Coordinates of C-alpha atoms in Angstrom, one line a residue:
M28 CA 76.8 108.2 118.9
D29 CA 77.4 108.9 115.2
N30 CA 81.1 108.3 115.7
L31 CA 80.5 105.0 117.6
R32 CA 78.2 103.8 114.8
L33 CA 80.8 104.7 112.2
A34 CA 83.5 103.0 114.2
D35 CA 81.3 99.9 114.4
Q36 CA 81.0 99.9 110.6
I37 CA 84.8 100.2 110.1
A38 CA 85.8 97.8 112.8
R39 CA 83.7 95.0 111.3
K40 CA 85.2 95.1 107.8
G41 CA 86.4 91.6 106.9
K42 CA 85.1 90.3 110.2
R43 CA 81.4 90.0 109.7
N44 CA 81.4 86.2 110.1
Q45 CA 83.3 86.3 113.4
R46 CA 81.2 85.1 116.3
S47 CA 82.1 88.2 118.4
V48 CA 80.6 90.5 115.7
Q49 CA 77.5 88.3 115.3
L50 CA 76.9 88.4 119.0
H51 CA 77.2 92.2 119.1
D52 CA 74.7 92.5 116.2
L53 CA 72.1 90.8 118.3
N54 CA 71.9 93.9 120.4
Q55 CA 73.8 96.4 118.3
E56 CA 72.1 99.6 119.1
T57 CA 71.6 98.8 122.8
N58 CA 75.3 98.0 123.0
L59 CA 76.3 101.2 121.4
F60 CA 74.1 103.3 123.7
Q61 CA 75.6 101.4 126.7
L62 CA 79.1 102.1 125.4
H63 CA 78.2 105.8 124.9
E64 CA 77.1 106.0 128.6
M65 CA 80.3 104.3 129.8
L66 CA 82.4 106.9 127.9
L67 CA 80.4 109.8 129.2
N68 CA 80.4 108.6 132.7
K69 CA 84.1 107.5 132.5
T70 CA 83.2 103.9 133.6
F71 CA 84.7 102.3 130.5
R72 CA 87.5 99.8 131.3
T73 CA 89.6 97.9 128.9
S74 CA 88.5 94.2 128.7
E75 CA 90.7 91.3 129.7
Y76 CA 93.2 90.4 127.0
S77 CA 93.7 87.0 125.4
T78 CA 97.2 86.3 124.0
F79 CA 98.8 84.0 121.5
T80 CA 102.4 83.6 120.2
V81 CA 103.4 84.0 116.5
R82 CA 106.9 82.8 115.4
E83 CA 107.1 84.2 111.9
P84 CA 109.0 86.3 110.9
K85 CA 110.1 86.4 114.6
E86 CA 108.6 85.3 117.8
R87 CA 106.1 87.8 119.3
L88 CA 103.3 87.8 121.9
V89 CA 100.1 89.1 120.3
Y90 CA 97.3 90.6 122.4
C91 CA 93.6 90.4 121.5
L92 CA 90.6 92.3 122.8
P93 CA 86.9 91.7 122.3
Y94 CA 85.1 93.3 119.4
F95 CA 82.6 95.0 121.7
P96 CA 83.4 97.3 123.4
D97 CA 87.1 97.6 122.9
R98 CA 87.7 97.4 119.2
I99 CA 84.8 99.7 118.5
V100 CA 86.3 102.2 121.0
H101 CA 89.7 102.1 119.4
H102 CA 88.3 102.8 116.0
A103 CA 86.2 105.6 117.4
I104 CA 89.3 107.2 118.8
M105 CA 91.2 106.9 115.6
N106 CA 88.4 108.3 113.5
I107 CA 89.2 111.6 115.2
L108 CA 92.8 111.2 116.2
E109 CA 94.5 109.6 113.2
P110 CA 94.8 112.8 111.0
I111 CA 96.1 114.7 114.0
L112 CA 98.8 112.2 114.8
V113 CA 99.8 111.5 111.2
A114 CA 100.1 115.3 110.5
S115 CA 102.8 115.4 113.2
L116 CA 105.0 112.7 111.6
T117 CA 107.8 113.5 109.3
R118 CA 107.6 112.4 105.6
D119 CA 110.4 109.9 106.3
T120 CA 108.2 107.8 108.6
Y121 CA 106.5 104.7 107.2
S122 CA 104.4 101.7 108.3
C123 CA 100.7 101.7 109.4
I124 CA 100.2 105.1 107.7
K125 CA 97.8 105.5 104.8
G126 CA 99.8 105.9 101.6
R127 CA 103.1 105.3 103.4
G128 CA 103.5 101.5 103.5
V129 CA 106.2 99.2 102.1
Y130 CA 106.2 100.5 98.5
A131 CA 106.2 104.2 99.5
C132 CA 109.3 103.5 101.6
F133 CA 110.7 101.4 98.7
R134 CA 110.3 104.3 96.2
S135 CA 111.9 106.8 98.6
L136 CA 114.9 104.7 99.4
K137 CA 115.4 103.8 95.7
K138 CA 115.2 107.4 94.7
A139 CA 117.8 108.5 97.3
L140 CA 120.3 105.8 96.1
V141 CA 120.5 107.6 92.7
Y142 CA 122.8 110.1 94.5
Q143 CA 125.7 107.7 95.0
P144 CA 128.4 109.9 96.5
A145 CA 126.0 111.1 99.2
T146 CA 124.7 107.6 99.9
E147 CA 127.9 105.5 99.7
F148 CA 127.5 104.2 103.3
C149 CA 124.5 103.0 105.3
L150 CA 123.7 102.9 109.0
K151 CA 121.1 100.3 109.7
L152 CA 119.7 99.7 113.2
D153 CA 116.5 98.8 115.1
I154 CA 115.3 99.2 118.6
R155 CA 115.5 96.4 121.1
K156 CA 112.0 95.0 122.1
F157 CA 110.4 98.2 120.9
Y158 CA 106.7 97.7 121.6
P159 CA 107.2 96.1 125.0
S160 CA 109.7 98.7 126.0
I161 CA 107.5 101.8 125.4
D162 CA 107.3 103.7 128.7
H163 CA 103.7 104.6 129.7
E164 CA 104.5 107.8 131.4
T165 CA 106.7 109.0 128.6
L166 CA 104.0 108.1 126.0
K167 CA 101.4 110.0 128.0
Q168 CA 103.6 113.1 128.1
I169 CA 104.3 112.9 124.4
L170 CA 100.5 112.7 123.7
R171 CA 99.9 115.7 125.9
R172 CA 102.2 117.8 123.7
K173 CA 99.6 117.4 120.9
I174 CA 96.3 116.7 122.7
K175 CA 94.7 118.9 125.3
D176 CA 91.2 117.4 125.7
A177 CA 90.9 116.0 129.2
D178 CA 88.2 113.4 128.4
L179 CA 90.2 111.9 125.6
L180 CA 93.4 111.9 127.6
W181 CA 91.5 110.0 130.4
L182 CA 90.5 107.4 127.8
L183 CA 93.9 107.1 126.2
D184 CA 95.5 106.7 129.7
E185 CA 93.1 103.9 130.6
I186 CA 94.0 102.0 127.4
I187 CA 97.7 102.7 127.7
D188 CA 97.8 101.3 131.3
S189 CA 95.8 98.2 130.4
A190 CA 98.9 96.1 129.4
P191 CA 102.7 96.3 129.7
G192 CA 104.4 98.4 127.1
V193 CA 102.3 98.9 123.9
P194 CA 100.6 95.5 123.2
I195 CA 101.1 94.1 119.7
G196 CA 97.7 93.4 118.2
N197 CA 95.9 96.4 119.6
Y198 CA 94.6 98.7 116.8
L199 CA 95.8 101.7 118.7
S200 CA 99.3 100.3 119.3
Q201 CA 100.6 100.9 115.8
Y202 CA 99.7 104.6 116.1
F203 CA 101.0 104.9 119.7
A204 CA 104.3 103.3 118.6
N205 CA 104.7 105.6 115.6
F206 CA 103.9 108.7 117.6
Y207 CA 106.2 107.7 120.4
L208 CA 109.1 108.2 117.9
C209 CA 107.6 111.3 116.3
Y210 CA 109.8 113.9 118.1
F211 CA 112.8 111.7 117.7
D212 CA 112.2 111.8 113.9
H213 CA 112.0 115.6 114.0
W214 CA 115.2 115.7 116.0
I215 CA 116.9 113.6 113.4
K216 CA 115.8 115.8 110.5
E217 CA 115.8 119.2 112.1
E218 CA 118.5 119.1 114.8
L219 CA 121.0 116.7 113.2
G220 CA 120.1 117.7 109.6
I221 CA 120.0 114.2 108.3
K222 CA 118.8 114.2 104.7
Y223 CA 118.6 110.5 103.9
Y224 CA 116.6 109.0 106.8
F225 CA 114.0 106.2 106.6
R226 CA 112.1 104.7 109.5
Y227 CA 109.7 101.8 109.0
A228 CA 108.2 101.1 112.5
D229 CA 111.4 100.6 114.6
D230 CA 113.7 99.7 111.7
I231 CA 115.9 102.7 110.7
V232 CA 118.2 103.3 107.7
I233 CA 120.4 106.4 107.4
L234 CA 122.6 107.1 104.4
S235 CA 125.7 109.2 104.1
G236 CA 128.9 109.7 102.2
S237 CA 131.0 109.2 105.3
K238 CA 131.3 106.1 107.5
E239 CA 132.7 108.2 110.4
H240 CA 129.7 110.5 110.2
L241 CA 127.3 107.5 110.5
H242 CA 129.2 106.1 113.6
Q243 CA 128.8 109.6 115.2
I244 CA 125.1 109.6 114.4
R245 CA 124.6 106.1 115.8
A246 CA 126.2 107.3 119.1
Q247 CA 123.9 110.3 119.2
I248 CA 120.8 108.2 118.5
S249 CA 121.6 105.8 121.3
E250 CA 122.1 108.6 123.7
Y251 CA 118.8 110.3 122.7
L252 CA 116.7 107.1 122.8
E253 CA 118.0 106.1 126.2
A254 CA 117.8 109.5 127.8
K255 CA 114.4 110.7 126.4
L256 CA 112.4 107.5 125.5
S257 CA 113.9 104.7 127.7
L258 CA 114.7 102.8 124.5
H259 CA 117.9 101.0 123.5
V260 CA 119.4 100.3 120.1
K261 CA 120.1 96.7 119.4
S262 CA 123.7 95.7 119.6
N263 CA 123.7 94.3 116.0
Y264 CA 123.6 97.7 114.3
Q265 CA 125.6 97.9 111.1
V266 CA 127.6 100.6 109.3
F267 CA 128.7 99.4 105.8
P268 CA 129.3 100.3 102.2
V269 CA 126.1 99.9 100.2
S270 CA 127.9 98.6 97.1
A271 CA 129.4 95.8 99.0
R272 CA 126.4 94.4 100.9
G273 CA 123.2 96.1 99.9
I274 CA 120.6 97.4 102.3
D275 CA 118.2 94.7 103.6
F276 CA 115.1 96.7 104.2
V277 CA 111.3 96.3 103.9
G278 CA 111.6 92.9 102.1
Y279 CA 114.2 94.0 99.5
K280 CA 118.0 94.3 99.1
F281 CA 118.9 97.8 97.8
Y282 CA 122.0 98.6 95.8
H283 CA 122.8 101.8 93.9
T284 CA 122.1 100.2 90.5
H285 CA 119.4 97.6 91.3
V286 CA 117.1 96.1 93.8
L287 CA 116.7 92.4 94.7
L288 CA 114.2 90.4 96.7
R289 CA 115.2 89.6 100.3
K290 CA 116.6 86.1 100.5
S291 CA 113.9 84.8 102.8
I292 CA 111.2 85.9 100.4
K293 CA 112.9 84.3 97.5
K294 CA 113.0 81.0 99.4
S295 CA 109.4 81.3 100.4
F296 CA 108.5 82.0 96.8
A297 CA 110.4 79.0 95.5
R298 CA 108.8 76.8 98.2
A299 CA 105.3 78.0 97.3
I300 CA 106.0 77.1 93.6
S301 CA 107.4 73.7 94.4
R302 CA 104.4 72.9 96.5
G303 CA 102.1 73.7 93.6
K304 CA 100.3 76.6 95.2
N305 CA 97.5 78.1 93.1
R306 CA 97.7 81.4 91.2
Q307 CA 96.0 83.3 93.9
S308 CA 98.5 82.1 96.5
L309 CA 101.4 83.1 94.3
A310 CA 100.0 86.5 93.4
S311 CA 101.5 88.2 96.6
Y312 CA 105.0 86.9 95.7
G313 CA 104.5 88.3 92.2
G314 CA 103.6 91.6 93.7
W315 CA 106.9 91.6 95.6
A316 CA 108.8 90.5 92.6
Q317 CA 107.5 93.1 90.2
H318 CA 109.2 95.9 92.0
A319 CA 112.6 94.2 92.0
N320 CA 115.2 93.4 89.3
C321 CA 114.6 89.7 89.4
R322 CA 113.7 88.7 85.8
N323 CA 116.3 85.8 85.9
L324 CA 114.9 84.6 89.2
L325 CA 111.4 84.5 87.8
K326 CA 112.5 82.6 84.7
K327 CA 114.4 80.1 86.8
L328 CA 111.4 79.5 89.2
M329 CA 108.9 79.2 86.3
H330 CA 111.2 76.8 84.5
E331 CA 111.5 74.7 87.7
K332 CA 107.7 74.7 88.0
V333 CA 107.4 73.3 84.4

């Protein structure tokens, strides 16, 4: 019960005015006792999903669950499970991990590019329809390599089987997705011995001093993902010299000597300024810009604003 109460407190952060939270609060303690009984008796079932489509930055189907009981259950699970799963990940894994977001990835890649002879070429790839393609049985087997508690495994299995693949929008999905590639990450680092490897969700960047080496790695990655995880590398993978094109990754374009903002972010920034957005609306773009070498861009945009 203590964990359910804690999960309730965490899940409601920033959502106190939502009707679903307010309805739950009318019978908060009764609801939590009821949920506790459902979990003990294994009668808990994932609620029916509602869905909607987002089209930026790319079209995706987003799944939503009710606040009670589902979102409380998901947070209760991760209160216990998060440190266990995160401890299994390599240091080169980013996204949806505390302390390892965009800017942690930014700093690591920028630091690696200081060693130019060893990072002359880049392999950039991502996984085709990653979240929808995650295989349930494979995910369950991977979780069982780390978790032995039968009651928790029953609950995780029930949630995993509640939707195709791993549904975007579920609080648990980001952790399932990262952990699904956990042993792949270790294979990359420990079996292939890749030093400069960066994974943000399903976007992967590998650096090397040899273009031929990167093509060989790409073939090995495709074979591993297909054979062990039922995943496929997108056909638009790229192997290229960093100095000629730069690495378009986590919102920036990385070169050995400097870092620029991604073109789409620059356009959005300029559009926001031209539309007279207030200072608060522009602050997020300023946050992006402060990490890049874009003094001239900022001068130009500010001049156009005047």
